[in-house]
mmCIF file of C-alpha atoms in Angstrom:
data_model
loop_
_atom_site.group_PDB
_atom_site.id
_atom_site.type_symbol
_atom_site.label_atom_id
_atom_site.label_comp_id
_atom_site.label_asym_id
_atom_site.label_seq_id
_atom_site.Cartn_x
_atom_site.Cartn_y
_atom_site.Cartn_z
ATOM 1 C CA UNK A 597 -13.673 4.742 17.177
ATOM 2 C CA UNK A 598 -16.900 3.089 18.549
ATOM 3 C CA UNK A 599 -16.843 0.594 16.046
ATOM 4 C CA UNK A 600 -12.822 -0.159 16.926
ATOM 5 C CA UNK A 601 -13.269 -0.735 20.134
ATOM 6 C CA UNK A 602 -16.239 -2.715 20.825
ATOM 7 C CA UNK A 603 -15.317 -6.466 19.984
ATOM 8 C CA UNK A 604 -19.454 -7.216 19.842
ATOM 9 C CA UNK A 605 -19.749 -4.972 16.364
ATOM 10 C CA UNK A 606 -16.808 -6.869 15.116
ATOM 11 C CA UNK A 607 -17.202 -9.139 11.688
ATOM 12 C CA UNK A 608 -14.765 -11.794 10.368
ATOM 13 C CA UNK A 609 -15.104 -12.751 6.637
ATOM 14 C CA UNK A 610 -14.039 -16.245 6.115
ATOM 15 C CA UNK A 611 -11.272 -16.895 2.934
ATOM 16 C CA UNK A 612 -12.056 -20.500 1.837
ATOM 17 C CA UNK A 613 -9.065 -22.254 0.849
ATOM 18 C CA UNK A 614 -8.816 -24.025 -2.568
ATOM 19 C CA UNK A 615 -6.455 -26.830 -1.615
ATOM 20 C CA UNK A 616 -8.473 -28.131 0.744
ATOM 21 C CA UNK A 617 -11.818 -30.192 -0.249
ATOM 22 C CA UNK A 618 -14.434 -28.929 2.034
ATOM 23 C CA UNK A 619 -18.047 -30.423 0.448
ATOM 24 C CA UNK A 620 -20.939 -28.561 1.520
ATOM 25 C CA UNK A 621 -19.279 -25.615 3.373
ATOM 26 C CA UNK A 622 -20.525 -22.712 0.830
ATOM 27 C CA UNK A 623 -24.091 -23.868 1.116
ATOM 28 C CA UNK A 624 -23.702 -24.144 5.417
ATOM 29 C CA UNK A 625 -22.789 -20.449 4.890
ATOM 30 C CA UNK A 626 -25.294 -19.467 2.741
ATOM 31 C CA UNK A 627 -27.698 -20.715 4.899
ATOM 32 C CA UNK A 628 -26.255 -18.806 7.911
ATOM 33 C CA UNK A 629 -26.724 -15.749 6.274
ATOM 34 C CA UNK A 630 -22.917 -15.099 4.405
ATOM 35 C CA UNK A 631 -22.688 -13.929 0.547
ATOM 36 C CA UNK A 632 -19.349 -13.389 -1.481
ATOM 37 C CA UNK A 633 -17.629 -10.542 -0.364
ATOM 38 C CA UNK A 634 -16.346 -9.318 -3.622
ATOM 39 C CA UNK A 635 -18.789 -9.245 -6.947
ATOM 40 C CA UNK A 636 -17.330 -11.113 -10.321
ATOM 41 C CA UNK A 637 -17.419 -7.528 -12.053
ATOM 42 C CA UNK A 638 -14.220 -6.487 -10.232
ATOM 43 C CA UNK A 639 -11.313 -5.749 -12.476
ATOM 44 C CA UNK A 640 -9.327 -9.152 -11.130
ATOM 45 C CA UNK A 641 -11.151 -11.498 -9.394
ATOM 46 C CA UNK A 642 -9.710 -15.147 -9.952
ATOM 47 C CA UNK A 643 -12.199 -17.601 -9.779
ATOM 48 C CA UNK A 644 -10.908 -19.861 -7.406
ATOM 49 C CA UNK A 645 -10.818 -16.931 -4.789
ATOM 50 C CA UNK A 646 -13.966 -17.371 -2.391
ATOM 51 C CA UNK A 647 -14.531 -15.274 0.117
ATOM 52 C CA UNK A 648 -17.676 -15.170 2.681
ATOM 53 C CA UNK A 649 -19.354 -12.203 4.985
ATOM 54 C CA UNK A 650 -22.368 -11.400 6.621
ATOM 55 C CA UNK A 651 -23.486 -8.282 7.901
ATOM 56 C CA UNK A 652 -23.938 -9.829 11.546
ATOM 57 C CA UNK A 653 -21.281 -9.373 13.669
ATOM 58 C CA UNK A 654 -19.693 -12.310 15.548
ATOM 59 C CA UNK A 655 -16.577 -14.745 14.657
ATOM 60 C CA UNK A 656 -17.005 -17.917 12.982
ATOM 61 C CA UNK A 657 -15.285 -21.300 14.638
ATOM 62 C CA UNK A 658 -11.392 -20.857 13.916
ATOM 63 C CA UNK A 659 -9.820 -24.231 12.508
ATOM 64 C CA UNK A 660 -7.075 -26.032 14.567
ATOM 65 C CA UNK A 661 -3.773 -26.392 13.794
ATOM 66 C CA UNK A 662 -3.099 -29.951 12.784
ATOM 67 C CA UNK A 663 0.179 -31.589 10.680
ATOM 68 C CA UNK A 664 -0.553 -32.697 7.921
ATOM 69 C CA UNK A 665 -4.294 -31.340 7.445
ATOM 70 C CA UNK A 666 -4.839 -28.169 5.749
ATOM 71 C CA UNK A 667 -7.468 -25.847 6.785
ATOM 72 C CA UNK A 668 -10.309 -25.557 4.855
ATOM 73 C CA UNK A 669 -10.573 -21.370 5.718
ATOM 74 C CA UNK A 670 -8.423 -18.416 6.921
ATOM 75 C CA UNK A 671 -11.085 -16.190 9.408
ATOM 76 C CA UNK A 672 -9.438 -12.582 8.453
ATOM 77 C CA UNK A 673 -10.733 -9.303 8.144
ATOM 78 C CA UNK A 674 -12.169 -8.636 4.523
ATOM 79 C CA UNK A 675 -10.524 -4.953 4.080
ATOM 80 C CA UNK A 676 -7.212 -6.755 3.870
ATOM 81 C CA UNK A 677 -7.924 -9.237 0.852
ATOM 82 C CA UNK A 678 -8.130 -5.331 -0.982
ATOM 83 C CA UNK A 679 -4.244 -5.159 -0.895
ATOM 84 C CA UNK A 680 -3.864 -8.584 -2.712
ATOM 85 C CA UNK A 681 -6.891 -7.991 -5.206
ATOM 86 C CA UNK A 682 -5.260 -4.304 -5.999
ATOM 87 C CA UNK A 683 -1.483 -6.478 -6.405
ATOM 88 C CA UNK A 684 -3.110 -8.578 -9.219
ATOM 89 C CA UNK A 685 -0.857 -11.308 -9.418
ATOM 90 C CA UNK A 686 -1.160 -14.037 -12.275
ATOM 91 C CA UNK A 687 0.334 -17.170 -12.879
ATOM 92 C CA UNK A 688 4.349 -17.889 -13.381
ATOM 93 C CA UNK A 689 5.495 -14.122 -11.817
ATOM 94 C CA UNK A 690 8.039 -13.934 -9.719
ATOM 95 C CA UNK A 691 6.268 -12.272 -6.071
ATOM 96 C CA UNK A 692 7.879 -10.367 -2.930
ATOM 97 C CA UNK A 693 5.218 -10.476 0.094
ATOM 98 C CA UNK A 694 7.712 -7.990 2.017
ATOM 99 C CA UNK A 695 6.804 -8.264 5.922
ATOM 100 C CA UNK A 696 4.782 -11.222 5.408
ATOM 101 C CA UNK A 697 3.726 -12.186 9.310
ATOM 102 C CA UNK A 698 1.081 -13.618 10.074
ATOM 103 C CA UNK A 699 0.283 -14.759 6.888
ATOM 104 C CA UNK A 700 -2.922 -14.141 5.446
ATOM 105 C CA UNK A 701 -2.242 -12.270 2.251
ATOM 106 C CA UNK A 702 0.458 -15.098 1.267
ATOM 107 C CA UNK A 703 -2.251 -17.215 1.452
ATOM 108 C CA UNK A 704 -4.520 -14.977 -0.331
ATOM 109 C CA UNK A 705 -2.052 -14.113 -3.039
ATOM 110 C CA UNK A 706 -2.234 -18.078 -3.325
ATOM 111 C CA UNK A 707 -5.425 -18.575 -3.852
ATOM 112 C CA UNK A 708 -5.325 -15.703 -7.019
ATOM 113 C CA UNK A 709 -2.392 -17.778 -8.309
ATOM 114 C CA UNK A 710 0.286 -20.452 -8.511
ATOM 115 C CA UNK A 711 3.597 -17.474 -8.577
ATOM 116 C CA UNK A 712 6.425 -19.163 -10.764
ATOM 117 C CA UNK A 713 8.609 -17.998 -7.428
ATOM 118 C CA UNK A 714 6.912 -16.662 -3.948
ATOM 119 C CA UNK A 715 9.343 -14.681 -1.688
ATOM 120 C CA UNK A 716 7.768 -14.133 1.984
ATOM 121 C CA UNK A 717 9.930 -12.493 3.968
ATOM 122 C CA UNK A 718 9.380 -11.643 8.079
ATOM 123 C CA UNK A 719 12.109 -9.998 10.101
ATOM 124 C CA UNK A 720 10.323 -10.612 13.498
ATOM 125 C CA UNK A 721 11.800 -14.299 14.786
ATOM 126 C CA UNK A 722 8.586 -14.937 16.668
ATOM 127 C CA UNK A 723 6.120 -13.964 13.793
ATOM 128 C CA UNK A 724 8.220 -15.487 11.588
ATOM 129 C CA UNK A 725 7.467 -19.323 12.844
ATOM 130 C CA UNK A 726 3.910 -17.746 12.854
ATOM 131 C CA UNK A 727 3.680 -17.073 9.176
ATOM 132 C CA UNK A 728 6.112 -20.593 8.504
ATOM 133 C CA UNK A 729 2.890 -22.489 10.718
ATOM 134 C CA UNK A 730 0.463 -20.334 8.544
ATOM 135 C CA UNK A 731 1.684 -21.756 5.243
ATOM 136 C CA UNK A 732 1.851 -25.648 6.453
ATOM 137 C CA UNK A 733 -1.691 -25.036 7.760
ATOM 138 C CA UNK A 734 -3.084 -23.945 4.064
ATOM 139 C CA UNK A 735 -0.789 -24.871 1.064
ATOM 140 C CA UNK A 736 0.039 -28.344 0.263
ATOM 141 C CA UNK A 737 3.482 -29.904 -0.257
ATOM 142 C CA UNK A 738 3.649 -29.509 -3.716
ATOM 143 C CA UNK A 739 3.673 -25.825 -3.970
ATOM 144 C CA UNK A 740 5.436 -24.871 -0.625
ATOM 145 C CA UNK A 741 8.562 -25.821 -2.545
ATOM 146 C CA UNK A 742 7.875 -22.711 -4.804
ATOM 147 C CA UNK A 743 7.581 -20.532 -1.681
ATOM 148 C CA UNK A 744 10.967 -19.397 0.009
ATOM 149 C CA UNK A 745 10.684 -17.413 3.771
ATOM 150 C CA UNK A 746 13.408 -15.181 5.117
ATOM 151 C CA UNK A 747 13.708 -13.503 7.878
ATOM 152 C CA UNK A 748 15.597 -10.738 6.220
ATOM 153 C CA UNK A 749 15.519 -7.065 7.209
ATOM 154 C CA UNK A 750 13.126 -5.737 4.353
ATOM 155 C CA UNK A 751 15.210 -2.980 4.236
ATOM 156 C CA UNK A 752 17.688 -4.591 2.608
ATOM 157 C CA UNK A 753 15.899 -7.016 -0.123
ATOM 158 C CA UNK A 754 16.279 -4.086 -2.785
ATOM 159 C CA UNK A 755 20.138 -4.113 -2.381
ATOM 160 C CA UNK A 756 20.333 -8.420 -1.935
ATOM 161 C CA UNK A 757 17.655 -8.914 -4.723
ATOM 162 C CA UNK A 758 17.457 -5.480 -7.361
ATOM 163 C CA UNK A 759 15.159 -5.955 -10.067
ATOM 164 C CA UNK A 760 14.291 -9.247 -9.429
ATOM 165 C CA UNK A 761 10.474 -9.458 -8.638
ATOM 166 C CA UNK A 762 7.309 -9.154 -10.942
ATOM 167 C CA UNK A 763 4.648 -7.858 -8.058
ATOM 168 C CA UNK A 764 5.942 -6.837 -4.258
ATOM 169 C CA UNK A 765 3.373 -6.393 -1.275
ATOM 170 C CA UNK A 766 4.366 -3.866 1.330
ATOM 171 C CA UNK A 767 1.977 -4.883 4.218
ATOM 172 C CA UNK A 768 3.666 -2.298 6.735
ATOM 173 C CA UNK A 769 4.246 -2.263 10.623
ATOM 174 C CA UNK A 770 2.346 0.238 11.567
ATOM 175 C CA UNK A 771 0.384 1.742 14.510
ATOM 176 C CA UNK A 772 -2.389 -1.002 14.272
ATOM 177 C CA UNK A 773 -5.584 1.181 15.254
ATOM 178 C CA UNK A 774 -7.608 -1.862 16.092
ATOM 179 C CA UNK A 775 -5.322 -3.244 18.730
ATOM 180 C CA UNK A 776 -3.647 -0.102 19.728
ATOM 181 C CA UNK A 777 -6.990 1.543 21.104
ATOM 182 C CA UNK A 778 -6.807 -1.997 23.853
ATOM 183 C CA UNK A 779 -3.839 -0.456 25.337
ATOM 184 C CA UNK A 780 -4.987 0.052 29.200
ATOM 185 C CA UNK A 781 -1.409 0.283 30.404
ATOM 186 C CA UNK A 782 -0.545 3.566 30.194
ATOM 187 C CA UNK A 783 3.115 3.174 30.211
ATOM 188 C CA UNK A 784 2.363 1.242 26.983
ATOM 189 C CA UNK A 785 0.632 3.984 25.635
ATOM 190 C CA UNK A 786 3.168 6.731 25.977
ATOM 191 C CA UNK A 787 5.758 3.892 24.390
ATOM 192 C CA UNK A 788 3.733 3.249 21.575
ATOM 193 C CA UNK A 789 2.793 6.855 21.042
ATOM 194 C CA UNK A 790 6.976 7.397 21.054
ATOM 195 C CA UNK A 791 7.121 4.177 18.352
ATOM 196 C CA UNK A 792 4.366 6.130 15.901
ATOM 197 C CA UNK A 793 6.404 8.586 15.321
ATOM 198 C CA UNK A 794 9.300 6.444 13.960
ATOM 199 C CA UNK A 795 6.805 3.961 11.941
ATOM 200 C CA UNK A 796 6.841 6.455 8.855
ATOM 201 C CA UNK A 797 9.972 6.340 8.690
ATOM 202 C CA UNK A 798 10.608 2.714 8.574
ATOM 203 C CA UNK A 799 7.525 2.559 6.018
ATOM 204 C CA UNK A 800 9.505 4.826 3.750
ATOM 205 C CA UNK A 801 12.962 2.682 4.409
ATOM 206 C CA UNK A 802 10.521 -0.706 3.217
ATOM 207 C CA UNK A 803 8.877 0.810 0.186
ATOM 208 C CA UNK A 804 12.452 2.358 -1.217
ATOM 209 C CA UNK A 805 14.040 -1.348 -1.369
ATOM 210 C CA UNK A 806 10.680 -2.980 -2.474
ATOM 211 C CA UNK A 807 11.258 -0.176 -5.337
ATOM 212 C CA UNK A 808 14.754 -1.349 -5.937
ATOM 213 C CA UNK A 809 13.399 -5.035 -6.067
ATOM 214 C CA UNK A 810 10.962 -4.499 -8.675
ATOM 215 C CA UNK A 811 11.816 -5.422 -11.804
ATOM 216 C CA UNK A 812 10.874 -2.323 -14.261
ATOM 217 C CA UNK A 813 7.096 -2.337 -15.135
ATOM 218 C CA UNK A 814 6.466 -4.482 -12.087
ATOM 219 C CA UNK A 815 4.118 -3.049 -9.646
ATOM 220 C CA UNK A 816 3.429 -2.473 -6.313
ATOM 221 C CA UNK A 817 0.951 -2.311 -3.356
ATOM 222 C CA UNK A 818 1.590 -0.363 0.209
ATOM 223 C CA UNK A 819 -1.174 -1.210 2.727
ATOM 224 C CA UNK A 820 -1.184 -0.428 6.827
ATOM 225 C CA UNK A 821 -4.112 -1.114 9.130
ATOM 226 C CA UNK A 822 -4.050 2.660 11.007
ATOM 227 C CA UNK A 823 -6.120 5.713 9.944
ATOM 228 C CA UNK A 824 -2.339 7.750 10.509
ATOM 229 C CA UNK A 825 -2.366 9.857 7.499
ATOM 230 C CA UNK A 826 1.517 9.982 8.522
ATOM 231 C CA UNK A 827 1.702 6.323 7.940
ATOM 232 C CA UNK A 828 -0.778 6.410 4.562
ATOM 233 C CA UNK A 829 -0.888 9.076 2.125
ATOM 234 C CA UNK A 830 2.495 11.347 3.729
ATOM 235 C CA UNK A 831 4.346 7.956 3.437
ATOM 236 C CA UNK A 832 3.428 7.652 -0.509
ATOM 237 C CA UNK A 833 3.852 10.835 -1.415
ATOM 238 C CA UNK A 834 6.806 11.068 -0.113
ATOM 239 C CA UNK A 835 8.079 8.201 -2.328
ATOM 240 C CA UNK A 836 6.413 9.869 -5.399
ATOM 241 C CA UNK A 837 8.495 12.754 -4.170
ATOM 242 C CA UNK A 838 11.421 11.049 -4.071
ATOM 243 C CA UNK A 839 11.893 8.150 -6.762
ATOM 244 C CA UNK A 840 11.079 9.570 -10.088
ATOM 245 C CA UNK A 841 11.141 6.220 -11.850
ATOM 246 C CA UNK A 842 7.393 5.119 -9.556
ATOM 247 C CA UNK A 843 3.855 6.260 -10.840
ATOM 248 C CA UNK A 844 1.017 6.122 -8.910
ATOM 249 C CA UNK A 845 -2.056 3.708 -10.526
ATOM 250 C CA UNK A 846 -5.147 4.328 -10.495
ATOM 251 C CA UNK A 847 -7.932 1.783 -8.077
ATOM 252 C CA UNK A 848 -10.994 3.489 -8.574
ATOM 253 C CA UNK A 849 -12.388 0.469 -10.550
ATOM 254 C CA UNK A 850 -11.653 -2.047 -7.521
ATOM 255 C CA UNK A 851 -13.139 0.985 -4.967
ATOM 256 C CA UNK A 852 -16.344 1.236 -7.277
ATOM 257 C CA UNK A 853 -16.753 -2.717 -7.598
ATOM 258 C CA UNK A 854 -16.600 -2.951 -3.796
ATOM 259 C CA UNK A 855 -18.420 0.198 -2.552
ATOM 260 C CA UNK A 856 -21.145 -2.008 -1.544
ATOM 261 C CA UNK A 857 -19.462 -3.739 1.144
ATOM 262 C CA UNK A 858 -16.730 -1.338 2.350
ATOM 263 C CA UNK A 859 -17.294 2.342 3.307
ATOM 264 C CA UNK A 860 -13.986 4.486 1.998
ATOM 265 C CA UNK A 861 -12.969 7.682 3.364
ATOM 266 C CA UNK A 862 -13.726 10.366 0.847
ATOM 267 C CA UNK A 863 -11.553 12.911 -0.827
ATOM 268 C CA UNK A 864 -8.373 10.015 -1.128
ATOM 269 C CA UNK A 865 -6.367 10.497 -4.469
ATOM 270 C CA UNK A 866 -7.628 7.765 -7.533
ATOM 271 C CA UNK A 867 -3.792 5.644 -6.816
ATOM 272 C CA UNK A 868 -5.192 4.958 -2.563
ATOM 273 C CA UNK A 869 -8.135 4.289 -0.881
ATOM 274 C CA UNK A 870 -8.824 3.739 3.275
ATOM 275 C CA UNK A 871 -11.776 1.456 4.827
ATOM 276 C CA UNK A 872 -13.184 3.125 7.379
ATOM 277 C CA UNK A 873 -14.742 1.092 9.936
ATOM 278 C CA UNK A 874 -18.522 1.729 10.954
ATOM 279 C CA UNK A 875 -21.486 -0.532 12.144
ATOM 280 C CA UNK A 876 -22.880 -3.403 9.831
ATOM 281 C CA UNK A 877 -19.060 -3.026 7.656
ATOM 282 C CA UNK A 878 -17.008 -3.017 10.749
ATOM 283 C CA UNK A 879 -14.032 -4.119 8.725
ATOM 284 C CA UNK A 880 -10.767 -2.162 8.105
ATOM 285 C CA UNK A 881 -9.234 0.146 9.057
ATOM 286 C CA UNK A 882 -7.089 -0.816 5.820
ATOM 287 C CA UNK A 883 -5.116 1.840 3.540
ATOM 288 C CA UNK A 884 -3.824 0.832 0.323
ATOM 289 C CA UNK A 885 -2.046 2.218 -2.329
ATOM 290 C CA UNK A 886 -0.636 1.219 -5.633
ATOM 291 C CA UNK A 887 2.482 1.808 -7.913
ATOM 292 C CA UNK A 888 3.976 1.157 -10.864
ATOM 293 C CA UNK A 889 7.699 1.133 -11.458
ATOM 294 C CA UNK A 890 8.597 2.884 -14.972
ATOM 295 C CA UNK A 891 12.532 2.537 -15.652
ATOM 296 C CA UNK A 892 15.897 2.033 -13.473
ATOM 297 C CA UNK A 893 16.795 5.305 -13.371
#
């Protein structure tokens, strides 16, 4: 909690973009004291994926937007490039980025690899342009033509599209700890208190129709940004519960290659893990879990 709500502990990793030329940036960083988040040993770790911390806190320069310039980095926190490492995606597959706003894991997922079709969906109008502005900002021409957004109701992309996609990302709404805790109206509060308790239950709705999406053998990844164990590990079970053609997969390889960097809650099951925010690795809170869909049935 101390760490979540004081801004000065605060560190933003910086997610260098590989259509953009920027000469000379990597050693800049290096000499202010950043190092690659994520070793080479992990399990999947494209090359072209570059990503930058330091242990200091403070926030690097954000670009501008400007048309017809990419950006040469996305400023994000570094617990969520774990969802889009865990999702593995390679060349040519055919990839659902479910409630895709604002748009930093599609642009992560595109810096693993060139999808042979990219689905990213947002239901929220206003985020929506957000993400749209996101994607002009870091992939060139040539590729957005491989990317389609919606602004579908991810609850129904299982039913309009069954079976269809290779890997599906489930970045949730959820009760976003890190903002949440800035809430000084207290009419806010109670509201958002009365939202919480209906989150799970829209988490559950999204991750039954990005089941029905998947094609079978196709996997997928659930992440929030809250510490809810409502919105993490009941929401997941549940599913296990409930759709007998999902298995959970086990991350413990991607949590060992990054234990350096990221301090996990303890006692989580091998298929989930949850960054727990604290001093010198302020980043997360970020849960994320992994599944694999087995037949139709």
């Amino acid at each position: 909690r101390d760490v979540l709500t004081s801004p000065w502990c605060w560190q933003h990793a910086l997610l260098l973009n590989r259509f953009s030329r920027c000469p000379g940036l990597e050693s800049s960083l290096a000499e202010q004291g950043f190092h690659p988040a994520f070793p080479p040993a992990l399990p999947y770790l494209p090359a072209a994926f570059r990503c930058y911390i330091r242990t200091a806190p403070g926030r690097f320069p954000a670009q501008k937007h400007q048309p017809g310039k990419l950006k040469e980095y996305y400023l994000l926190n570094a617990a969520s490039l774990l969802p889009v490492l865990a999702l593995e995606v390679k060349d040519g597959e055919v990839v659902l980025d479910l409630c895709a706003a604002p748009g930093g894991k599609s642009v992560a997922i595109l810096q693993c690899a060139c999808p042979g079709h990219f689905h990213c969906n947002e239901y929220d109008e206003l985020r929506s342009r957000w993400l749209e502005q996101t994607i002009e900002s870091f992939i060139p021409d040539a590729l957005i033509n491989l990317i389609m957004v919606s602004k579908l109701d991810g609850r129904q992309i299982g039913d309009l599209q069954p079976e269809f996609y290779d890997k599906v990302l489930v970045d949730a709404p959820c009760s976003n700890d890190r903002s949440w805790l800035f809430s000084a109206d207290p009419q806010q509060a109670v509201l958002r208190l009365m939202q919480r308790k209906e989150l799970s239950s829209l988490q559950f709705q999204l991750l039954r129709s990005a089941i029905k999406a998947l094609r079978p053998g196709g996997s997928l990844v659930y992440s929030t940004c809250t510490l809810s164990k409502a919105e993490n590990s009941d929401v997941i079970d549940l599913i296990l519960n409930s759709c007998r053609n999902v298995m959970p997969v086990d991350m413990s390889d991607m949590a060992r290659g990054v234990s350096q960097e990221f301090t996990f809650l303890s006692g989580m099951q091998q298929h989930e893990l949850l960054v727990l925010p604290e001093k010198g690795r302020a980043w997360g809170p970020m849960y994320v879990a992994k599944l694999k869909k087995m037949s139709s049935t």
